């Protein structure tokens, strides 16, 4: 992972073999990022995505081990008790250009992954708290 | 709907059962937002999306009543004579991770919907006017 | 193509028949844009998208000549020796709302295409250099 900060936003490059969530977590901790909106594109060769089952209050996970274009990543960084929270949804395509997507549990970069972080301009970050109705940690706004 | 403003951007959380367009319209009117770029992700259980038929100059609509992940919302807020104009395209996925999408007429939030509005930094907003060739209101730039 | 700058960001409207890459190239050269993150939505009637074959180190291209909604464009502008480099991934849908996508070689706008450029706030732009392992020009960060 290499990255640059322009005073407001972060531009990040992940290398082949790096994982999205652990790379972002390392960046967040090193640079003390509290809250930001995340965008990204690139390629991956391992993707684990989920679909939230609201009745069961748990994710159904699906793992894909093949070359994929990352068409779009969108999500955000916020704060929970245990540390940073990273919430990202992704759209991907295979060699047939067909797409699929879901809540990104994690992905392993293939070729490259380019991320843009739009910083939240406030000294105190935005937190998440457990919402009992949905079983998920929702943004405290 | 709850939201926060950092002086430049808006972070918004929609609740289960809230509709995207009427919620954004209420926010725009209350906070006097003129122009912004919209991003979002989350989940929905009712989605109405369209495909524009340029020959007929009308949208073909499709309604989906099932649990869906909102993979990506992207669009903008501008001004028309009647008030605010909200133009959003969305990509969605079901439990099989297959995706579909279109021009978002409206959607009903399930679980949560997280939106980010990047404000246009100009005191006068950007307007839209009817373009007779396409039958749509296009950005006046 | 018409566009406006708010001091930080660009809002762009492409017209029916205009091509994405040559339009952006013209804008970049005229306005001396060095680095920015790109977002977009709209409609296209010709799209050429690719999937990168990492073993062969070349793109497999697919051309589509039909009316499509542009659900999401995401990418960036950077600098290479020859001039500006535009890297964009896109998600598209047809009349059946089914989606597909890939690395955007180019597209021809139908109806309209609305783009938002989030400028990189640094006087020196970000460059790309050839990475021999992947065969692609990657961001120098």
Coordinates of C-alpha atoms in Angstrom, one line a residue:
Chain A
X1 CA 0.0 0.0 0.0
X2 CA 1.2 3.5 -0.9
X3 CA -0.8 6.6 -0.5
X4 CA -0.8 10.4 -0.5
X5 CA -2.8 13.1 1.3
X6 CA -3.7 16.4 -0.3
X7 CA -4.8 18.1 3.0
X8 CA -8.4 17.0 2.4
X9 CA -8.4 13.7 0.7
X10 CA -6.4 10.5 0.4
X11 CA -5.4 8.7 -2.8
X12 CA -4.4 5.1 -2.1
X13 CA -2.9 2.3 -4.2
X14 CA -3.1 -1.3 -3.0
X15 CA -0.8 -3.9 -4.4
X16 CA -1.4 -7.3 -5.8
X17 CA -2.0 -9.7 -2.9
X18 CA -3.0 -7.0 -0.4
X19 CA -6.4 -7.2 1.4
X20 CA -8.8 -4.3 1.3
X21 CA -10.0 -4.3 4.9
X22 CA -6.7 -4.9 6.7
X23 CA -4.9 -2.3 4.5
X24 CA -7.5 0.3 5.2
X25 CA -7.4 -0.5 8.9
X26 CA -3.6 0.0 8.9
X27 CA -4.0 3.3 7.1
X28 CA -6.8 4.5 9.5
X29 CA -4.7 3.7 12.5
X30 CA -1.4 5.1 11.2
X31 CA -3.0 8.4 9.9
X32 CA -5.6 8.6 12.7
X33 CA -8.5 8.9 10.2
X34 CA -11.8 9.1 12.0
X35 CA -14.5 9.4 9.3
X36 CA -14.4 9.4 5.5
X37 CA -16.3 8.4 2.5
X38 CA -14.6 5.7 0.4
X39 CA -14.6 5.2 -3.3
X40 CA -12.6 2.7 -5.4
X41 CA -12.0 0.6 -8.5
X42 CA -9.4 -1.9 -9.6
X43 CA -9.2 -5.7 -9.8
X44 CA -9.4 -8.6 -7.3
X45 CA -8.9 -12.3 -7.4
X46 CA -10.6 -13.2 -4.2
X47 CA -13.8 -11.5 -3.1
X48 CA -16.1 -12.3 -0.1
X49 CA -19.4 -10.5 -0.3
X50 CA -22.6 -10.8 1.7
X51 CA -26.3 -10.2 1.5
X52 CA -28.0 -9.3 4.8
X53 CA -30.9 -11.5 5.9
X54 CA -33.0 -9.1 8.0
X55 CA -35.1 -11.9 9.5
X56 CA -32.2 -14.0 10.6
X57 CA -30.2 -10.8 11.4
X58 CA -27.1 -12.3 9.7
X59 CA -25.2 -12.1 6.5
X60 CA -25.2 -14.9 3.9
X61 CA -21.7 -15.0 2.5
X62 CA -20.4 -15.9 -0.9
X63 CA -16.8 -16.4 -1.8
X64 CA -15.4 -16.0 -5.3
X65 CA -11.9 -17.0 -6.2
X66 CA -11.4 -15.7 -9.7
X67 CA -10.1 -12.7 -11.6
X68 CA -12.6 -9.8 -11.3
X69 CA -12.7 -6.2 -12.2
X70 CA -13.8 -4.0 -9.3
X71 CA -16.3 -1.7 -11.0
X72 CA -17.2 0.3 -7.9
X73 CA -16.5 0.4 -4.2
X74 CA -18.5 2.8 -2.1
X75 CA -18.7 3.1 1.6
X76 CA -17.4 4.8 4.7
X77 CA -15.1 4.8 7.7
X78 CA -16.6 5.5 11.1
X79 CA -15.8 4.7 14.8
X80 CA -17.1 1.9 17.0
X81 CA -16.0 1.0 20.5
X82 CA -13.5 -1.6 19.3
X83 CA -11.8 0.8 16.8
X84 CA -12.5 1.8 13.2
X85 CA -15.5 0.5 11.3
X86 CA -15.3 0.1 7.6
X87 CA -18.6 -0.4 5.7
X88 CA -18.2 -1.0 1.9
X89 CA -20.5 -2.2 -0.9
X90 CA -19.0 -3.4 -4.1
X91 CA -19.9 -4.2 -7.7
X92 CA -17.7 -6.6 -9.7
X93 CA -17.5 -8.1 -13.2
X94 CA -15.9 -11.3 -14.6
X95 CA -14.5 -12.0 -18.0
X96 CA -18.0 -12.2 -19.5
X97 CA -18.6 -8.6 -18.3
X98 CA -21.5 -9.9 -16.2
X99 CA -21.7 -8.2 -12.8
X100 CA -22.5 -9.2 -9.2
X101 CA -22.1 -7.5 -5.9
X102 CA -22.9 -7.1 -2.2
X103 CA -21.6 -6.0 1.2
X104 CA -17.8 -6.5 1.0
X105 CA -16.4 -8.6 3.8
X106 CA -13.0 -8.5 2.2
X107 CA -11.2 -8.8 -1.1
X108 CA -7.7 -9.6 -2.2
X109 CA -6.3 -7.2 -4.7
X110 CA -5.1 -8.4 -8.1
X111 CA -3.2 -6.1 -10.4
X112 CA -4.1 -2.9 -8.5
X113 CA -6.8 -1.2 -6.4
X114 CA -7.2 2.6 -6.4
X115 CA -9.0 4.2 -3.6
X116 CA -10.1 7.7 -2.8
X117 CA -11.0 8.8 0.7
X118 CA -13.0 12.0 1.1
X119 CA -12.3 13.1 4.6
X120 CA -15.2 14.2 6.9
X121 CA -14.2 17.8 8.0
X122 CA -14.9 17.6 11.7
X123 CA -12.5 17.0 14.6
X124 CA -14.8 14.5 16.2
X125 CA -15.6 11.5 13.9
X126 CA -18.9 9.8 13.4
X127 CA -19.7 6.8 15.5
X128 CA -21.8 3.7 15.0
X129 CA -24.0 2.0 17.6
X130 CA -25.8 -1.3 17.7
X131 CA -29.4 -1.1 16.5
X132 CA -31.4 -4.0 18.1
X133 CA -34.1 -3.9 15.5
X134 CA -31.8 -4.6 12.6
X135 CA -28.9 -6.3 14.4
X136 CA -26.4 -4.0 12.8
X137 CA -24.3 -1.1 13.9
X138 CA -25.8 2.1 12.4
X139 CA -24.3 5.5 11.9
X140 CA -25.0 7.9 14.9
X141 CA -26.1 11.1 13.1
Chain B
X1 CA -33.8 10.5 8.7
X2 CA -30.9 11.8 10.7
X3 CA -28.0 13.8 9.2
X4 CA -24.9 15.9 10.0
X5 CA -23.1 18.7 8.1
X6 CA -19.3 19.2 8.3
X7 CA -19.4 22.6 6.7
X8 CA -18.9 21.2 3.2
X9 CA -20.6 17.8 3.0
X10 CA -23.7 16.0 4.4
X11 CA -23.7 12.5 5.9
X12 CA -27.3 11.1 6.0
X13 CA -28.9 8.0 7.5
X14 CA -32.3 6.9 6.3
X15 CA -34.3 4.5 8.5
X16 CA -36.2 1.4 7.6
X17 CA -39.4 2.3 5.8
X18 CA -38.3 5.8 4.7
X19 CA -38.3 6.7 1.0
X20 CA -35.2 8.0 -0.7
X21 CA -36.7 10.8 -2.8
X22 CA -39.1 12.3 -0.3
X23 CA -36.5 12.1 2.4
X24 CA -33.9 13.9 0.2
X25 CA -36.6 16.5 -0.8
X26 CA -37.3 17.2 2.8
X27 CA -33.6 17.6 3.6
X28 CA -33.0 19.9 0.6
X29 CA -35.9 22.1 1.6
X30 CA -35.1 22.3 5.3
X31 CA -31.3 22.9 4.7
X32 CA -31.7 25.0 1.5
X33 CA -29.4 22.8 -0.5
X34 CA -29.1 24.0 -4.1
X35 CA -26.7 21.7 -5.8
X36 CA -24.7 18.6 -4.6
X37 CA -23.4 15.3 -5.9
X38 CA -25.0 12.3 -4.2
X39 CA -23.5 8.9 -3.2
X40 CA -25.0 6.1 -1.3
X41 CA -25.3 2.5 -0.2
X42 CA -27.5 0.4 2.1
X43 CA -30.5 -1.9 1.6
X44 CA -34.0 -1.5 0.2
X45 CA -37.1 -3.7 0.0
X46 CA -39.0 -1.8 -2.6
X47 CA -37.2 -0.3 -5.6
X48 CA -38.7 1.3 -8.7
X49 CA -36.1 1.8 -11.5
X50 CA -36.4 2.9 -15.1
X51 CA -34.8 2.7 -18.5
X52 CA -35.2 5.7 -20.8
X53 CA -36.6 4.9 -24.2
X54 CA -35.2 7.7 -26.3
X55 CA -37.6 7.1 -29.2
X56 CA -40.7 7.2 -27.1
X57 CA -39.2 9.8 -24.9
X58 CA -40.5 8.1 -21.8
X59 CA -39.2 5.8 -19.1
X60 CA -40.0 2.1 -18.9
X61 CA -40.5 1.3 -15.2
X62 CA -39.8 -1.8 -13.3
X63 CA -40.9 -2.4 -9.7
X64 CA -39.2 -4.8 -7.3
X65 CA -40.6 -5.8 -3.9
X66 CA -37.8 -7.8 -2.3
X67 CA -34.8 -7.4 -0.1
X68 CA -31.9 -5.9 -2.0
X69 CA -28.5 -4.6 -1.2
X70 CA -28.0 -1.0 -2.5
X71 CA -24.5 -1.4 -4.1
X72 CA -24.2 2.1 -5.4
X73 CA -26.2 5.3 -5.7
X74 CA -24.8 8.1 -7.7
X75 CA -26.5 11.3 -8.8
X76 CA -27.1 14.9 -8.2
X77 CA -29.3 17.6 -6.8
X78 CA -30.1 20.7 -9.0
X79 CA -32.9 23.2 -9.4
X80 CA -35.9 23.3 -11.7
X81 CA -38.8 25.7 -11.8
X82 CA -41.0 23.5 -9.5
X83 CA -38.3 23.1 -6.9
X84 CA -35.4 20.7 -6.3
X85 CA -34.6 18.1 -8.9
X86 CA -33.0 14.8 -7.8
X87 CA -31.4 12.6 -10.4
X88 CA -30.0 9.3 -9.2
X89 CA -28.9 6.0 -10.8
X90 CA -28.6 2.9 -8.7
X91 CA -27.1 -0.6 -8.8
X92 CA -28.7 -3.3 -6.6
X93 CA -28.1 -7.0 -5.8
X94 CA -30.4 -9.7 -4.4
X95 CA -29.6 -12.8 -2.3
X96 CA -27.9 -14.5 -5.2
X97 CA -25.5 -11.5 -5.5
X98 CA -26.8 -10.9 -9.1
X99 CA -27.1 -7.2 -9.9
X100 CA -29.5 -5.0 -11.8
X101 CA -30.1 -1.3 -11.9
X102 CA -31.4 1.8 -13.6
X103 CA -32.7 5.3 -13.1
X104 CA -34.1 5.4 -9.6
X105 CA -37.7 6.6 -9.4
X106 CA -37.8 5.8 -5.7
X107 CA -36.9 3.2 -3.2
X108 CA -38.0 2.3 0.3
X109 CA -35.1 1.7 2.7
X110 CA -34.7 -1.6 4.5
X111 CA -32.2 -1.9 7.4
X112 CA -30.5 1.4 6.6
X113 CA -29.3 3.7 3.8
X114 CA -26.2 5.8 4.1
X115 CA -25.8 8.9 1.9
X116 CA -23.1 11.3 1.3
X117 CA -23.8 14.7 -0.3
X118 CA -20.8 16.6 -1.7
X119 CA -21.9 20.3 -1.8
X120 CA -21.4 22.4 -4.9
X121 CA -19.4 25.4 -3.7
X122 CA -21.2 28.2 -5.3
X123 CA -23.9 30.5 -3.9
X124 CA -26.1 30.1 -7.0
X125 CA -27.1 26.5 -7.7
X126 CA -27.1 24.7 -11.0
X127 CA -30.5 24.6 -12.8
X128 CA -32.0 22.1 -15.3
X129 CA -34.1 23.0 -18.4
X130 CA -36.2 20.9 -20.7
X131 CA -34.3 19.7 -23.8
X132 CA -36.8 19.1 -26.6
X133 CA -34.6 16.6 -28.5
X134 CA -34.4 14.2 -25.6
X135 CA -37.5 15.1 -23.7
X136 CA -35.6 15.4 -20.5
X137 CA -34.5 18.2 -18.2
X138 CA -30.7 18.5 -18.6
X139 CA -28.2 20.4 -16.5
X140 CA -27.6 24.0 -17.5
X141 CA -23.8 24.2 -17.5
Chain C
X1 CA -19.7 19.4 -23.6
X2 CA -20.5 22.2 -21.2
X3 CA -19.1 22.5 -17.7
X4 CA -18.7 24.6 -14.6
X5 CA -16.0 24.9 -11.9
X6 CA -16.9 25.8 -8.3
X7 CA -13.3 26.5 -7.3
X8 CA -12.8 22.9 -6.2
X9 CA -14.9 20.6 -8.4
X10 CA -16.1 20.3 -11.9
X11 CA -19.6 19.6 -13.0
X12 CA -19.7 18.4 -16.7
X13 CA -22.5 17.6 -19.1
X14 CA -21.7 15.7 -22.3
X15 CA -24.1 15.8 -25.2
X16 CA -25.6 13.0 -27.3
X17 CA -23.0 11.7 -29.7
X18 CA -20.0 12.9 -27.7
X19 CA -17.4 10.4 -26.6
X20 CA -16.3 10.2 -22.9
X21 CA -12.6 9.9 -23.2
X22 CA -11.9 12.5 -25.9
X23 CA -14.3 14.9 -24.2
X24 CA -12.5 14.5 -20.9
X25 CA -9.1 14.8 -22.6
X26 CA -10.2 18.1 -24.2
X27 CA -11.4 19.4 -20.8
X28 CA -8.2 18.3 -19.0
X29 CA -6.0 20.1 -21.6
X30 CA -8.0 23.3 -21.8
X31 CA -8.4 23.6 -18.0
X32 CA -5.0 22.2 -17.2
X33 CA -6.4 19.6 -14.8
X34 CA -3.6 17.4 -13.4
X35 CA -5.3 14.9 -11.0
X36 CA -9.0 14.4 -10.0
X37 CA -11.4 11.6 -9.0
X38 CA -14.2 11.1 -11.6
X39 CA -17.8 10.1 -11.0
X40 CA -20.6 9.9 -13.5
X41 CA -24.0 8.7 -14.7
X42 CA -26.2 9.0 -17.7
X43 CA -26.9 7.1 -20.9
X44 CA -24.8 5.7 -23.7
X45 CA -25.5 3.9 -27.0
X46 CA -22.0 2.6 -27.7
X47 CA -19.8 1.2 -25.0
X48 CA -16.5 -0.5 -25.3
X49 CA -15.4 -2.2 -22.0
X50 CA -12.6 -4.5 -21.1
X51 CA -11.5 -7.2 -18.7
X52 CA -7.8 -7.4 -18.0
X53 CA -6.2 -10.8 -18.5
X54 CA -3.3 -10.7 -16.1
X55 CA -1.6 -13.8 -17.6
X56 CA -1.7 -12.4 -21.2
X57 CA -1.1 -8.8 -19.9
X58 CA -3.8 -7.5 -22.2
X59 CA -7.4 -6.5 -22.1
X60 CA -10.2 -8.6 -23.7
X61 CA -12.6 -6.0 -25.2
X62 CA -16.3 -6.2 -25.7
X63 CA -18.3 -3.7 -27.8
X64 CA -22.0 -3.0 -27.2
X65 CA -24.1 -0.9 -29.6
X66 CA -27.4 -0.4 -27.9
X67 CA -29.1 2.0 -25.6
X68 CA -27.8 1.6 -22.0
X69 CA -28.2 3.5 -18.8
X70 CA -24.8 4.4 -17.3
X71 CA -25.4 3.4 -13.6
X72 CA -21.9 4.4 -12.3
X73 CA -18.7 5.7 -13.6
X74 CA -15.8 5.8 -11.2
X75 CA -12.1 6.5 -11.9
X76 CA -9.4 9.1 -11.9
X77 CA -7.2 11.5 -14.0
X78 CA -3.5 11.4 -13.6
X79 CA -0.4 12.1 -15.6
X80 CA 1.8 9.9 -17.9
X81 CA 4.7 10.9 -20.1
X82 CA 2.4 11.2 -23.2
X83 CA -0.1 13.5 -21.4
X84 CA -3.2 12.9 -19.3
X85 CA -4.2 9.4 -18.3
X86 CA -7.9 8.6 -17.7
X87 CA -8.8 5.4 -15.8
X88 CA -12.5 4.7 -15.5
X89 CA -14.6 1.6 -14.6
X90 CA -18.3 1.6 -15.4
X91 CA -21.5 -0.3 -14.6
X92 CA -24.3 -0.3 -17.2
X93 CA -27.8 -1.6 -17.6
X94 CA -30.1 -2.4 -20.6
X95 CA -33.8 -2.3 -21.0
X96 CA -34.2 -5.5 -18.9
X97 CA -32.4 -3.7 -16.0
X98 CA -29.7 -6.4 -16.2
X99 CA -26.2 -5.0 -15.6
X100 CA -22.7 -5.5 -16.9
X101 CA -19.5 -3.6 -16.7
X102 CA -15.7 -3.3 -17.0
X103 CA -12.8 -1.1 -17.7
X104 CA -14.1 1.7 -19.9
X105 CA -12.1 2.0 -23.2
X106 CA -14.7 4.6 -24.4
X107 CA -18.4 5.2 -24.7
X108 CA -20.6 7.4 -26.8
X109 CA -23.2 9.4 -24.9
X110 CA -26.9 9.0 -25.6
X111 CA -29.3 11.5 -24.1
X112 CA -26.8 12.9 -21.6
X113 CA -23.9 12.1 -19.4
X114 CA -23.3 14.0 -16.1
X115 CA -19.8 13.9 -14.6
X116 CA -18.4 15.2 -11.4
X117 CA -14.7 15.8 -11.0
X118 CA -13.3 16.1 -7.5
X119 CA -10.0 17.9 -7.9
X120 CA -6.8 16.7 -6.1
X121 CA -5.7 19.7 -4.0
X122 CA -2.0 19.7 -4.8
X123 CA -0.1 21.8 -7.3
X124 CA 1.8 18.8 -8.6
X125 CA -0.4 16.1 -10.0
X126 CA -0.1 12.3 -9.5
X127 CA 1.7 10.4 -12.1
X128 CA 1.6 6.8 -13.4
X129 CA 4.5 4.6 -14.4
X130 CA 4.7 1.2 -16.1
X131 CA 4.7 -1.7 -13.7
X132 CA 6.4 -4.6 -15.5
X133 CA 4.8 -7.3 -13.3
X134 CA 1.2 -6.4 -14.3
X135 CA 1.9 -4.7 -17.7
X136 CA -0.1 -1.6 -16.6
X137 CA 0.7 1.9 -15.7
X138 CA 0.0 2.2 -11.9
X139 CA -0.4 5.3 -9.8
X140 CA 2.9 6.7 -8.3
X141 CA 1.9 7.3 -4.7

